[in-house]
Structure formats: C-alpha cells, structure tokens
Coordinates of C-alpha atoms and ligand atoms in Angstrom, one line a residue:
X1 CA -7.9 -6.3 -12.2
X2 CA -3.5 -6.9 -11.1
X3 CA -2.2 -9.8 -12.5
X4 CA 1.7 -10.0 -11.1
X5 CA 3.8 -13.1 -12.8
X6 CA 7.0 -13.5 -11.1
X7 CA 7.5 -9.5 -10.8
X8 CA 11.1 -8.7 -9.4
X9 CA 13.3 -5.1 -8.8
X10 CA 16.7 -5.9 -7.8
X11 CA 18.4 -2.3 -6.9
X12 CA 22.1 -3.4 -7.5
X13 CA 22.7 -6.5 -6.1
X14 CA 19.8 -6.5 -3.7
X15 CA 17.0 -8.0 -4.5
X16 CA 14.2 -5.8 -3.3
X17 CA 11.3 -8.1 -4.6
X18 CA 12.2 -11.2 -5.7
X19 CA 9.5 -12.9 -8.1
X20 CA 5.9 -12.0 -7.2
X21 CA 2.5 -14.4 -8.6
X22 CA -0.5 -11.7 -7.6
X23 CA -3.8 -11.9 -9.0
X24 CA -5.7 -8.6 -7.0
X25 CA -9.9 -9.5 -8.8
X26 CA -12.1 -6.0 -9.1
X27 CA -13.5 -4.7 -6.1
X28 CA -11.4 -6.3 -3.7
X29 CA -9.6 -4.0 -0.4
X30 CA -6.3 -6.4 -1.0
X31 CA -3.7 -5.4 1.5
X32 CA 0.6 -6.1 0.9
X33 CA 0.8 -6.2 4.8
X34 CA 4.9 -6.8 6.1
X35 CA 7.7 -5.2 8.2
X36 CA 9.7 -2.4 6.8
X37 CA 12.2 -3.2 3.8
X38 CA 9.9 -5.9 2.9
X39 CA 9.5 -5.0 -0.7
X40 CA 5.9 -3.1 0.3
X41 CA 6.8 -0.2 -1.3
X42 CA 8.8 -0.9 -4.3
X43 CA 6.1 -3.3 -5.2
X44 CA 3.7 -0.4 -5.5
X45 CA 5.4 1.5 -7.0
X46 CA 6.5 -0.8 -9.7
X47 CA 2.2 -0.9 -10.2
X48 CA 1.6 2.6 -11.1
X49 CA 5.0 2.5 -13.3
X50 CA 7.5 5.0 -11.3
X51 CA 9.6 2.0 -11.1
X52 CA 10.6 -0.2 -13.7
X53 CA 10.6 -4.2 -13.0
X54 CA 14.2 -6.4 -13.7
X55 CA 12.5 -9.2 -14.5
X56 CA 8.2 -10.5 -15.0
X57 CA 5.2 -9.1 -15.3
X58 CA 2.3 -6.3 -14.1
X59 CA -0.6 -5.8 -16.2
X60 CA -4.2 -4.1 -14.9
X61 CA -6.6 -4.3 -16.6
X62 CA -5.4 -6.7 -19.0
X63 CA -2.9 -4.1 -20.8
X64 CA 1.2 -4.1 -19.8
X65 CA 1.8 -2.1 -17.6
X66 CA 5.6 -1.9 -19.4
X67 CA 5.1 -1.1 -22.3
X68 CA 1.8 0.9 -21.6
X69 CA 3.1 2.7 -19.3
X70 CA -0.3 5.6 -19.7
X71 CA -3.1 4.2 -20.9
X72 CA -2.5 2.7 -17.3
X73 CA -1.8 5.1 -15.1
X74 CA -5.1 6.3 -16.3
X75 CA -7.0 3.8 -14.9
X76 CA -5.1 4.0 -11.8
X77 CA -4.9 6.4 -8.7
X78 CA -2.0 6.9 -6.6
X79 CA -1.0 7.9 -3.1
X80 CA 2.9 7.4 -1.8
X81 CA 3.4 7.0 1.4
X82 CA 5.8 10.5 1.5
X83 CA 3.2 12.8 -1.4
X84 CA 4.3 14.8 -2.5
X85 CA 2.5 18.0 -2.6
X86 CA 3.1 22.3 -4.5
X87 CA 2.8 24.1 -0.5
X88 CA 1.8 27.4 -2.9
X89 CA -0.8 26.4 -4.2
X90 CA -3.9 26.4 -3.1
X91 CA -6.1 23.1 -2.1
X92 CA -8.7 23.7 -5.4
X93 CA -5.5 24.7 -7.0
X94 CA -3.7 21.5 -6.6
X95 CA -7.0 19.7 -7.3
X96 CA -7.1 21.3 -11.0
X97 CA -3.0 21.0 -11.1
X98 CA -4.2 17.2 -11.4
X99 CA -7.4 17.8 -13.2
X100 CA -5.0 19.2 -15.6
X101 CA -2.3 15.8 -15.6
X102 CA -5.1 13.3 -16.3
X103 CA -6.8 15.2 -18.4
X104 CA -10.1 15.4 -17.0
X105 CA -13.1 17.8 -18.8
X106 CA -12.7 20.6 -16.3
X107 CA -16.8 21.0 -16.4
X108 CA -16.3 17.5 -14.6
X109 CA -13.1 18.1 -13.0
X110 CA -14.5 21.7 -10.8
X111 CA -17.8 19.2 -9.9
X112 CA -15.6 16.3 -8.9
X113 CA -13.3 18.4 -7.0
X114 CA -16.2 20.1 -5.3
X115 CA -17.2 16.4 -4.1
X116 CA -14.3 15.2 -3.0
X117 CA -13.7 18.6 -0.7
X118 CA -16.7 17.7 0.6
X119 CA -16.2 14.7 1.2
X120 CA -13.1 15.5 2.3
X121 CA -14.5 18.7 4.6
X122 CA -11.9 20.7 3.2
X123 CA -14.6 23.0 1.3
X124 CA -13.8 25.9 3.7
X125 CA -10.1 25.7 3.4
X126 CA -10.1 25.4 -0.8
X127 CA -8.4 28.9 -0.8
X128 CA -5.8 28.4 1.6
X129 CA -2.3 27.9 0.4
X130 CA -1.7 23.3 1.1
X131 CA 1.8 24.5 3.1
X132 CA -0.7 25.5 6.1
X133 CA -2.7 22.4 5.8
X134 CA -2.1 19.9 9.0
X135 CA -0.7 15.6 7.7
X136 CA -4.8 14.9 8.0
X137 CA -5.1 17.7 5.8
X138 CA -3.0 17.1 3.8
X139 CA -3.4 13.7 3.5
X140 CA -7.1 14.1 2.1
X141 CA -6.1 15.7 -0.4
X142 CA -4.2 14.2 -1.9
X143 CA -6.6 11.1 -1.5
X144 CA -9.0 13.1 -3.3
X145 CA -6.4 14.4 -6.1
X146 CA -6.2 10.5 -6.4
X147 CA -9.7 9.9 -6.5
X148 CA -10.5 12.9 -9.8
X149 CA -9.6 11.2 -12.3
X150 CA -12.4 8.2 -10.7
X151 CA -9.5 5.7 -11.2
X152 CA -10.6 1.8 -11.0
X153 CA -7.2 1.3 -9.3
X154 CA -6.8 2.7 -6.3
X155 CA -2.6 2.0 -4.8
X156 CA -2.2 4.4 -1.5
X157 CA 1.0 3.0 0.3
X158 CA 0.5 3.4 4.2
X159 CA -2.7 5.0 4.2
X160 CA -3.4 5.4 7.9
X161 CA 0.3 6.5 9.0
X162 CA -0.1 9.5 11.5
X163 CA -4.1 10.0 10.8
X164 CA -6.6 10.4 13.7
X165 CA -9.5 8.0 14.6
X166 CA -11.7 10.6 12.4
X167 CA -9.7 10.2 9.1
X168 CA -9.1 6.9 9.6
X169 CA -12.4 5.9 9.7
X170 CA -13.6 8.5 6.0
X171 CA -10.0 6.8 4.9
X172 CA -11.7 3.1 5.1
X173 CA -15.2 4.3 3.8
X174 CA -13.9 5.8 1.3
X175 CA -11.7 2.3 0.0
X176 CA -15.0 0.1 0.8
X177 CA -17.1 2.5 -0.9
X178 CA -14.1 1.9 -4.7
X179 CA -14.8 -1.5 -3.8
X180 CA -18.7 -1.2 -3.5
X181 CA -18.3 0.0 -7.2
X182 CA -16.3 -2.7 -8.1
X183 CA -13.4 -0.6 -8.4
X184 CA -10.2 -2.3 -6.6
X185 CA -7.8 -1.2 -4.2
X186 CA -4.4 -1.8 -3.0
X187 CA -2.9 -1.0 -0.1
X188 CA 0.2 -1.8 1.7
X189 CA 1.5 -1.3 5.3
X190 CA 2.8 -3.4 8.3
X191 CA -0.7 -2.0 10.8
X192 CA -2.3 -5.9 11.6
X193 CA -5.3 -3.8 12.0
X194 CA -5.0 -2.3 9.3
X195 CA -5.5 -4.7 7.5
X196 CA -7.8 -7.0 9.6
X197 CA -10.5 -3.9 9.7
X198 CA -10.1 -3.2 5.8
X199 CA -8.6 -5.9 3.6
X200 CA -10.8 -8.1 1.9
X201 CA -7.5 -10.0 1.7
X202 CA -4.2 -9.9 2.6
X203 CA -0.6 -11.4 1.6
X204 CA 2.5 -10.8 3.5
X205 CA 5.5 -10.4 2.6
X206 CA 8.6 -10.8 3.9
X207 CA 12.2 -9.9 2.2
X208 CA 10.3 -9.6 -1.1
X209 CA 8.4 -12.6 -1.5
X210 CA 5.1 -13.7 -0.6
X211 CA 4.8 -15.7 2.9
X212 CA 1.0 -16.0 3.5
X213 CA -2.3 -15.6 1.2
X214 CA -5.4 -14.8 1.8
X215 CA -8.1 -13.2 3.3
X216 CA -7.7 -12.2 7.7
X217 CA -9.6 -16.0 9.0
X218 CA -8.2 -17.7 6.3
X219 CA -4.7 -16.2 7.3
X220 CA -5.5 -16.7 11.8
X221 CA -6.8 -20.0 11.5
X222 CA -2.9 -21.1 9.7
X223 CA -1.4 -19.3 12.8
X224 CA 0.7 -21.1 15.3
X225 CA -1.0 -22.5 18.6
X226 CA -4.5 -22.5 17.3
X227 CA -4.5 -18.4 19.5
X228 CA -6.4 -17.7 15.2
X229 CA -4.7 -14.6 15.5
X230 CA -2.8 -12.3 12.7
X231 CA 0.4 -11.9 14.8
X232 CA 1.2 -15.3 15.2
X233 CA 0.8 -15.6 11.5
X234 CA 3.5 -12.8 11.1
X235 CA 5.8 -13.4 14.0
X236 CA 5.4 -16.7 12.7
X237 CA 6.8 -16.0 8.5
X238 CA 9.1 -12.6 10.1
X239 CA 10.4 -14.5 12.7
X240 CA 12.8 -12.6 15.6
X241 CA 11.2 -11.3 18.8
X242 CA 12.1 -8.0 17.7
X243 CA 8.1 -8.2 16.6
X244 CA 6.7 -8.7 19.8
X245 CA 8.0 -5.9 20.1
X246 CA 6.9 -3.6 16.9
X247 CA 2.9 -5.7 17.3
X248 CA 2.5 -5.1 20.7
X249 CA 3.1 -1.2 20.3
X250 CA 0.7 -1.9 17.7
X251 CA -1.8 -3.3 19.9
X252 CA -1.5 -0.2 22.1
Ligands
ATP1 P1 8.5 0.4 4.3 O1 7.6 -0.1 5.0 O2 9.5 0.3 5.4 O3 8.2 1.1 3.9 P2 8.5 -1.8 2.5 O4 7.8 -3.0 2.9 O5 8.2 -0.8 2.0 O6 9.2 -1.0 3.9 P3 11.0 -0.8 0.2 O7 10.5 0.5 0.6 O8 10.2 -1.4 -0.6 O9 9.9 -0.9 1.7 O10 12.5 -1.9 0.6 C1 13.0 -2.5 -0.1 C2 14.5 -2.8 0.5 O11 14.8 -2.2 -1.1 C3 14.7 -2.0 1.6 O12 15.9 -2.3 1.9 C4 15.9 -1.0 0.8 O13 16.3 -0.9 1.8 C5 15.7 -1.2 -0.4 N1 15.9 -0.2 -1.4 C6 15.0 0.7 -1.4 N2 14.6 1.6 -2.5 C7 16.1 1.3 -2.8 C8 16.8 1.7 -3.3 N3 16.1 3.2 -4.8 N4 18.3 1.1 -3.6 C9 18.7 0.4 -3.2 N5 17.9 0.5 -2.5 C10 16.7 1.0 -1.9

C-alpha cells in the first residue's frame, strides 16, 4: 500500500528525514515509533501530500504521491497531531464541509456522517458548535471526518495523546476494524504501549532514519539483556539516560 524509497526531507541545512525505505502492506496497522524530533511528523506530512520531499519517492497504492497528489489524497485520510477544526461550525456542518472537499456524493455523505457520529458517540452533539467540544470529542470528530470518504489508507499522527481510556479503546477499535477490512493504518507515536498494543509492525525512527523494523515480538527478541522488552531495544537505539525517565513515565 505504501512504498517509500530513499525518502528524505531537508529543512534549510537540517536533514529531518534521511533516506527512509519502507513497505507497508494492505491490512496492516503500522507504527512509526520514535522520540521527539525523530522525523515522524515530517514523514507523515510528506505521505499526506502536505510537504514535498527533498528527494526519494512515495508510492501509495502504486501511485506516485508527488506527481499525483490529488489522486493520492482521494485514497488517504489524514489526522494531524494538532488538528485544525472550524470552531464556528457545528459537528454535522464540519462533516458536510469535509465531505464536500472529498467530493463524497451528498446522500452518501449524509448516510456516512450519521453512521460515524453514532459510532463516535457524537449524535447528541451533532448540531452543537465545535468550540464547545472537549479535547476527546474534537479528536473523535476529526477521526470521523478522516473516515468519511472511506480512505484505503488512514494516517494518524499521535492518535492517543490526551484521550481518556474509553477514547483510546475506541480508536484502537477503529484501527483494527480498518485493517480487518484490508485497509492500512499508519500512525506515529512516542508511546511504547501504543506501538505494542495496536501495531502489527513497528519501525523505530531515530534521527530521521529507521533504526529497527519488525513486529513487536521480533523487536522484543532483539533487545539486549534478554529481557524481551521493547523499551530495552528502544533505549539501546535511542541512547541516553534521559529516555529512562521518559519511559518510566510512559509506563506509568
Ligand atoms: P515529535 O514527536 O516531537 O512530534 P517528530 O518525530 O514528529 O517529533 P518532526 O516534527 O518530524 O519530528 O521534526 C523532525 C525535526 O525537524 C525536528 O528536529 C524539528 O525541529 C525539525 N523541523 C520540523 N519542521 C521544521 C520546519 N518547518 N523547519 C525547520 N525544522 C523543522
């Protein structure tokens, strides 16, 4: 579904992404796991067609994403880490607006919006302005909007941040459901638990490069000390004691 070859992004003189080769299959939930500044968001933005790569190629469902951005956007749903919502629209107006952008036929858009609002427990608030929504409600609405046009590829940047356990469970369900339908989910996270619990395969990204790639089980078996914990491998690759504190916090 996704094929990246030598994908790179340079901001001025800084190489944020330094030659990523990656193949993500249909029906996979795939995670980019890495510390802050690793280049995850930059990679996802290039995939979503929001940033032009400095070099390398991106193919989504066989289509060159740089040469044919609109075709690729038709196949893709994207949820950024800090989504922008039009606060003065009601939830159903927001969905109608997004459906218009993706050219979803009107009747289909209405049916789909009803379905998604119900699934994300937003039906009771559909006529209310987005500005009054809690963080979790906004996250659910943004995800509903990204799913409106039934994308074959869903790209989500840091999906679980700030969500309560119920919200996290719901999002995991959505990812699994998409994968079961043969669609692909690509997400970024710096939370080890998210990678362990929802991803079929994970790439650990450090300094703009893939430092390790495999199923969580495969990565665990590569960890030092024979303890079989993903965080050991993560520490090994990322290096630095500052991560032990971060990992301690992430582990609760
Ligand atoms: P986080 O987990 O903090 O979101 P990330 O892995 O998503 O991190 P990116 O946001 O892709 O990382 O950033 C990668 C590097 O590129 C960082 O060092 C960041 O400061 C730098 N960077 C990102 N956007 C720009 C920009 N527009 N101009 C210059 N540097 C940038």
